[in-house]
Amino acid sequence: MRDEWPEALTMRYLEAGAGVDTVDGALDAKTVPFAILAQATSGRYRLAYDGRSTEAGPESIVIAPPHRRLTFGHYATDESVMRSRWAHVAFSLWGSIDLWDLVELPRRLDGRAAEIVGESIHALLTDAPGEDPVRRLTRRLQIGATLAEVLITASTPRPEAADIAEGAFQLRPLLRYMQESLADPLDVAQLARVACLSEATLHRRFRQVFGTTPMRYLKRLRLDEAARTLGRTDRTIGAVAEEVGFANPYHFSREFQRAFGMPPRDFRTAASR
C-alpha cells in the first residue's frame, strides 16, 4: 500500500506573497487550511499556537500548521520596518487526506533547510512575465515537491498517522468521490452506496479513522476548499459557497466563521499576508 503513496499525493494549494509592515508589534491572528512558511527578511516573526511561541529572524523560517489558532507577531528593525515573505502550501493524500494531519510540523527551520525554503519562496515570487504556462506549472510543481520534501524530512510522524493512512487507503474511492463532488447535495446514504458499506459501518469506519462522522468530514473538506479558493481567486463569496455545496451564502458564512474564526471576506484579506 505504501508504494502507492507518492502517486496518491496531490498538491492542492501553493501561493506566495511578500509585504512590508511598519507597525512594530502588530499581531495577526487566524486559522487556515494550509501550512504557512514565513520568513522575516528584515525584523523578526513571533509565532504562537498551542500555548507556545517561536521567534525567527532572517536566517530562519517559522512554520504554522493548518487548523490551529495562530497568532503572528511582526517586529520591526531599528528603522521601524519589517519585511517578510511567505508561502502557503497544502498537499492531500487520495484527494482528501490533509498530509499535515499525519505529521507534527516543526515550528522553525534553520540552516540549509531554511535556505532551501527561502530560495523556493523567492522563485515563486519571481515568475517570469510571458512564461509558457506549461513551463510555469512544471516549475511550480517542482517547487511544491521541494517544499514537501523539506517539511516531511523535518517533521515527526504523529502516533496515529499509520492507522489514519491505513484506514484511509481502504476508503480511498469514497474519499476521492467526496472531494470531486463537493458541489453536489450529498447525504450519508449516498456516501454509503459509493463505499459499498452500510450506513452504520460507514459511520463506524469514519469514527475509527478520522474521529468524526462522514458528514462532518465532508463539511471540513468543503470549508477547506472554500478557504483555499478565497485565498487564490477573486470569485464572489456566493459563487465560492455554491462551488462547495452551500446553497445558502448566509449559512456558508456562519459555518466558515465557526471553522476559521472570521467571516469569508476577512479571511480573503488575512490569506494575503
Short mmCIF file of C-alpha atoms in Angstrom, two decimals:
data_model
loop_
_atom_site.label_atom_id
_atom_site.label_comp_id
_atom_site.label_asym_id
_atom_site.label_seq_id
_atom_site.Cartn_x
_atom_site.Cartn_y
_atom_site.Cartn_z
CA MET A 1 0.00 0.00 0.00
CA ARG A 2 2.78 2.45 0.86
CA ASP A 3 4.18 2.04 -2.67
CA GLU A 4 1.08 3.93 -3.87
CA TRP A 5 1.58 6.94 -1.60
CA PRO A 6 3.79 9.02 -3.95
CA GLU A 7 1.27 8.64 -6.77
CA ALA A 8 -1.58 9.40 -4.36
CA LEU A 9 -0.07 12.72 -3.22
CA THR A 10 -1.56 15.87 -4.76
CA MET A 11 -0.52 19.49 -4.34
CA ARG A 12 -3.78 21.26 -3.55
CA TYR A 13 -2.52 24.76 -2.84
CA LEU A 14 0.65 26.78 -3.37
CA GLU A 15 0.66 30.55 -3.09
CA ALA A 16 3.36 33.04 -2.10
CA GLY A 17 3.50 36.68 -1.12
CA ALA A 18 5.64 39.42 0.36
CA GLY A 19 4.96 42.53 2.39
CA VAL A 20 6.24 45.43 4.46
CA ASP A 21 4.92 46.12 7.96
CA THR A 22 5.63 49.46 9.62
CA VAL A 23 3.74 48.79 12.87
CA ASP A 24 6.17 47.29 15.36
CA GLY A 25 4.49 44.52 17.35
CA ALA A 26 1.49 44.16 15.03
CA LEU A 27 -0.45 40.95 15.70
CA ASP A 28 -2.20 38.82 13.10
CA ALA A 29 -4.50 36.05 14.41
CA LYS A 30 -6.02 33.45 12.10
CA THR A 31 -6.83 29.80 11.41
CA VAL A 32 -6.04 28.46 7.94
CA PRO A 33 -6.41 25.18 5.96
CA PHE A 34 -2.79 25.14 4.75
CA ALA A 35 0.71 25.26 6.21
CA ILE A 36 2.34 28.70 6.35
CA LEU A 37 6.09 29.06 5.82
CA ALA A 38 7.11 32.61 6.72
CA GLN A 39 10.44 34.43 6.67
CA ALA A 40 11.22 37.88 8.04
CA THR A 41 13.77 39.23 5.56
CA SER A 42 14.24 42.13 7.99
CA GLY A 43 12.92 42.27 11.53
CA ARG A 44 11.56 39.11 13.12
CA TYR A 45 8.47 36.95 13.49
CA ARG A 46 6.97 35.56 16.66
CA LEU A 47 4.53 32.71 16.06
CA ALA A 48 2.32 31.42 18.86
CA TYR A 49 -0.07 28.46 18.95
CA ASP A 50 -0.99 25.70 21.39
CA GLY A 51 0.39 27.75 24.28
CA ARG A 52 3.95 28.06 22.93
CA SER A 53 5.74 30.72 20.90
CA THR A 54 8.67 30.64 18.48
CA GLU A 55 10.76 33.55 17.20
CA ALA A 56 12.71 33.74 13.96
CA GLY A 57 14.76 36.36 12.15
CA PRO A 58 16.04 36.49 8.57
CA GLU A 59 18.12 33.30 8.88
CA SER A 60 15.15 31.10 9.83
CA ILE A 61 11.66 30.09 8.71
CA VAL A 62 8.65 29.87 11.02
CA ILE A 63 6.13 27.17 10.18
CA ALA A 64 2.46 27.35 11.12
CA PRO A 65 0.29 24.22 10.81
CA PRO A 66 -3.28 24.20 9.47
CA HIS A 67 -6.40 24.13 11.63
CA ARG A 68 -4.75 25.66 14.71
CA ARG A 69 -5.44 29.10 16.15
CA LEU A 70 -2.32 31.04 15.14
CA THR A 71 -1.01 34.41 16.25
CA PHE A 72 1.78 36.02 14.26
CA GLY A 73 3.71 38.89 15.85
CA HIS A 74 5.53 41.25 13.48
CA TYR A 75 8.55 43.03 14.96
CA ALA A 76 10.42 45.71 13.06
CA THR A 77 14.09 46.59 12.85
CA ASP A 78 15.58 49.78 14.27
CA GLU A 79 14.30 51.50 11.12
CA SER A 80 10.74 50.56 12.20
CA VAL A 81 10.23 48.31 9.18
CA MET A 82 9.60 44.59 8.95
CA ARG A 83 9.87 42.95 5.55
CA SER A 84 8.60 39.44 5.08
CA ARG A 85 7.79 36.79 2.53
CA TRP A 86 5.80 33.60 2.84
CA ALA A 87 4.38 30.54 1.12
CA HIS A 88 1.10 28.76 1.81
CA VAL A 89 1.11 25.08 0.88
CA ALA A 90 -1.29 22.14 1.15
CA PHE A 91 -0.98 18.55 -0.03
CA SER A 92 -3.58 15.81 0.07
CA LEU A 93 -3.40 12.03 0.05
CA TRP A 94 -6.01 10.28 -2.13
CA GLY A 95 -7.69 13.58 -2.79
CA SER A 96 -8.90 14.46 0.68
CA ILE A 97 -6.47 13.45 3.47
CA ASP A 98 -4.53 16.52 4.58
CA LEU A 99 -0.87 15.47 4.56
CA TRP A 100 -0.17 17.75 7.52
CA ASP A 101 -2.68 15.76 9.61
CA LEU A 102 -0.21 12.86 9.52
CA VAL A 103 2.85 14.69 10.85
CA GLU A 104 3.81 17.21 13.51
CA LEU A 105 5.40 20.05 11.59
CA PRO A 106 8.46 21.75 13.11
CA ARG A 107 7.89 25.25 14.42
CA ARG A 108 11.06 26.60 12.85
CA LEU A 109 13.62 25.71 10.21
CA ASP A 110 17.26 26.77 10.36
CA GLY A 111 20.40 26.17 8.33
CA ARG A 112 20.23 24.63 4.88
CA ALA A 113 16.54 23.72 5.22
CA ALA A 114 15.69 27.40 5.83
CA GLU A 115 17.84 28.43 2.86
CA ILE A 116 16.01 26.00 0.56
CA VAL A 117 12.61 27.28 1.68
CA GLY A 118 13.73 30.90 1.28
CA GLU A 119 15.01 30.16 -2.23
CA SER A 120 11.75 28.41 -3.09
CA ILE A 121 9.62 31.34 -1.91
CA HIS A 122 11.82 33.72 -3.90
CA ALA A 123 11.35 31.55 -7.00
CA LEU A 124 7.56 31.63 -6.55
CA LEU A 125 7.65 35.42 -6.27
CA THR A 126 9.72 35.91 -9.42
CA ASP A 127 7.53 34.35 -12.09
CA ALA A 128 8.90 35.41 -15.46
CA PRO A 129 6.47 37.62 -17.44
CA GLY A 130 5.22 35.81 -20.51
CA GLU A 131 6.49 32.44 -19.30
CA ASP A 132 4.95 29.48 -21.10
CA PRO A 133 2.04 28.17 -18.96
CA VAL A 134 3.29 24.57 -19.13
CA ARG A 135 6.77 25.59 -18.01
CA ARG A 136 5.30 27.69 -15.21
CA LEU A 137 3.13 24.80 -14.00
CA THR A 138 6.07 22.40 -14.14
CA ARG A 139 8.26 24.81 -12.19
CA ARG A 140 5.59 25.32 -9.52
CA LEU A 141 5.14 21.56 -9.15
CA GLN A 142 8.90 21.19 -8.70
CA ILE A 143 8.93 23.94 -6.07
CA GLY A 144 6.00 22.33 -4.29
CA ALA A 145 7.76 18.96 -4.27
CA THR A 146 10.88 20.59 -2.83
CA LEU A 147 8.89 22.24 -0.03
CA ALA A 148 7.07 18.98 0.74
CA GLU A 149 10.37 17.09 0.96
CA VAL A 150 11.91 19.67 3.29
CA LEU A 151 8.87 19.73 5.57
CA ILE A 152 8.40 15.96 5.71
CA THR A 153 12.11 15.44 6.42
CA ALA A 154 11.95 17.90 9.32
CA SER A 155 8.63 16.60 10.69
CA THR A 156 7.75 13.91 13.21
CA PRO A 157 5.09 11.34 12.26
CA ARG A 158 2.09 11.50 14.57
CA PRO A 159 1.41 8.32 16.57
CA GLU A 160 -1.95 7.85 14.83
CA ALA A 161 -0.59 8.53 11.33
CA ALA A 162 -0.18 4.89 10.29
CA ASP A 163 -3.71 3.98 11.41
CA ILE A 164 -5.19 7.00 9.60
CA ALA A 165 -3.30 6.21 6.41
CA GLU A 166 -4.19 2.50 6.50
CA GLY A 167 -7.86 3.23 7.17
CA ALA A 168 -8.00 5.98 4.55
CA PHE A 169 -6.44 3.64 1.99
CA GLN A 170 -9.41 1.31 2.39
CA LEU A 171 -11.79 4.26 1.89
CA ARG A 172 -9.87 5.93 -0.95
CA PRO A 173 -12.57 5.54 -3.68
CA LEU A 174 -15.08 7.24 -1.40
CA LEU A 175 -12.62 9.94 -0.33
CA ARG A 176 -11.85 10.80 -3.96
CA TYR A 177 -15.57 10.85 -4.72
CA MET A 178 -16.24 13.23 -1.82
CA GLN A 179 -13.50 15.64 -2.92
CA GLU A 180 -14.72 15.57 -6.52
CA SER A 181 -18.38 16.07 -5.55
CA LEU A 182 -18.21 19.00 -3.13
CA ALA A 183 -20.82 20.98 -5.08
CA ASP A 184 -23.34 18.11 -5.02
CA PRO A 185 -26.04 17.65 -2.33
CA LEU A 186 -24.56 14.50 -0.78
CA ASP A 187 -26.02 12.56 2.14
CA VAL A 188 -24.89 9.60 4.23
CA ALA A 189 -26.98 7.11 2.25
CA GLN A 190 -25.29 8.12 -1.00
CA LEU A 191 -21.82 8.02 0.57
CA ALA A 192 -22.53 4.53 1.94
CA ARG A 193 -23.58 3.33 -1.52
CA VAL A 194 -20.36 4.65 -3.06
CA ALA A 195 -18.32 2.94 -0.33
CA CYS A 196 -20.34 -0.30 -0.69
CA LEU A 197 -20.94 -0.25 3.06
CA SER A 198 -23.97 0.03 5.30
CA GLU A 199 -24.54 3.45 6.85
CA ALA A 200 -23.73 2.06 10.30
CA THR A 201 -20.46 0.54 9.09
CA LEU A 202 -19.52 3.76 7.30
CA HIS A 203 -20.10 5.77 10.48
CA ARG A 204 -18.01 3.30 12.47
CA ARG A 205 -15.14 3.40 9.94
CA PHE A 206 -15.04 7.20 9.90
CA ARG A 207 -15.10 7.34 13.70
CA GLN A 208 -12.23 4.86 13.85
CA VAL A 209 -10.09 6.50 11.16
CA PHE A 210 -10.89 10.23 11.41
CA GLY A 211 -12.59 10.60 14.78
CA THR A 212 -15.68 12.20 13.26
CA THR A 213 -18.76 11.42 11.17
CA PRO A 214 -18.81 11.24 7.35
CA MET A 215 -20.91 14.41 7.04
CA ARG A 216 -18.71 16.42 9.41
CA TYR A 217 -15.67 15.26 7.49
CA LEU A 218 -17.36 16.35 4.26
CA LYS A 219 -18.11 19.76 5.76
CA ARG A 220 -14.44 20.23 6.61
CA LEU A 221 -13.48 19.33 3.02
CA ARG A 222 -15.97 21.89 1.72
CA LEU A 223 -14.85 24.68 4.03
CA ASP A 224 -11.15 23.99 3.44
CA GLU A 225 -11.67 24.12 -0.33
CA ALA A 226 -13.67 27.33 0.04
CA ALA A 227 -10.89 28.93 2.09
CA ARG A 228 -8.23 27.99 -0.46
CA THR A 229 -10.40 29.34 -3.28
CA LEU A 230 -10.90 32.63 -1.43
CA GLY A 231 -7.14 32.87 -0.96
CA ARG A 232 -6.22 32.48 -4.61
CA THR A 233 -9.15 33.91 -6.61
CA ASP A 234 -11.43 36.94 -6.66
CA ARG A 235 -14.64 34.94 -7.04
CA THR A 236 -17.60 36.27 -5.10
CA ILE A 237 -18.36 34.70 -1.74
CA GLY A 238 -21.71 33.49 -3.07
CA ALA A 239 -20.03 31.77 -6.02
CA VAL A 240 -17.46 30.12 -3.77
CA ALA A 241 -20.20 28.91 -1.43
CA GLU A 242 -22.11 27.35 -4.32
CA GLU A 243 -18.98 25.66 -5.68
CA VAL A 244 -18.51 23.77 -2.41
CA GLY A 245 -22.13 22.77 -1.88
CA PHE A 246 -23.64 25.59 0.21
CA ALA A 247 -26.85 26.81 -1.42
CA ASN A 248 -27.36 29.49 1.23
CA PRO A 249 -24.48 32.02 1.44
CA TYR A 250 -25.54 33.10 4.94
CA HIS A 251 -25.31 29.52 6.19
CA PHE A 252 -21.94 29.25 4.45
CA SER A 253 -20.64 32.41 6.14
CA ARG A 254 -21.79 31.19 9.55
CA GLU A 255 -20.11 27.78 9.15
CA PHE A 256 -16.99 29.39 7.71
CA GLN A 257 -16.63 31.69 10.72
CA ARG A 258 -17.02 28.73 13.08
CA ALA A 259 -14.21 26.90 11.28
CA PHE A 260 -11.74 29.76 10.75
CA GLY A 261 -12.66 32.37 13.35
CA MET A 262 -13.54 35.10 10.85
CA PRO A 263 -16.04 35.69 8.02
CA PRO A 264 -15.05 34.80 4.44
CA ARG A 265 -14.43 38.42 3.44
CA ASP A 266 -11.94 38.94 6.28
CA PHE A 267 -10.29 35.59 5.58
CA ARG A 268 -9.59 36.65 2.00
CA THR A 269 -7.67 39.65 3.35
CA ALA A 270 -5.88 37.57 6.00
CA ALA A 271 -4.82 34.94 3.46
CA SER A 272 -2.90 37.57 1.51
CA ARG A 273 -0.47 38.25 4.35
#
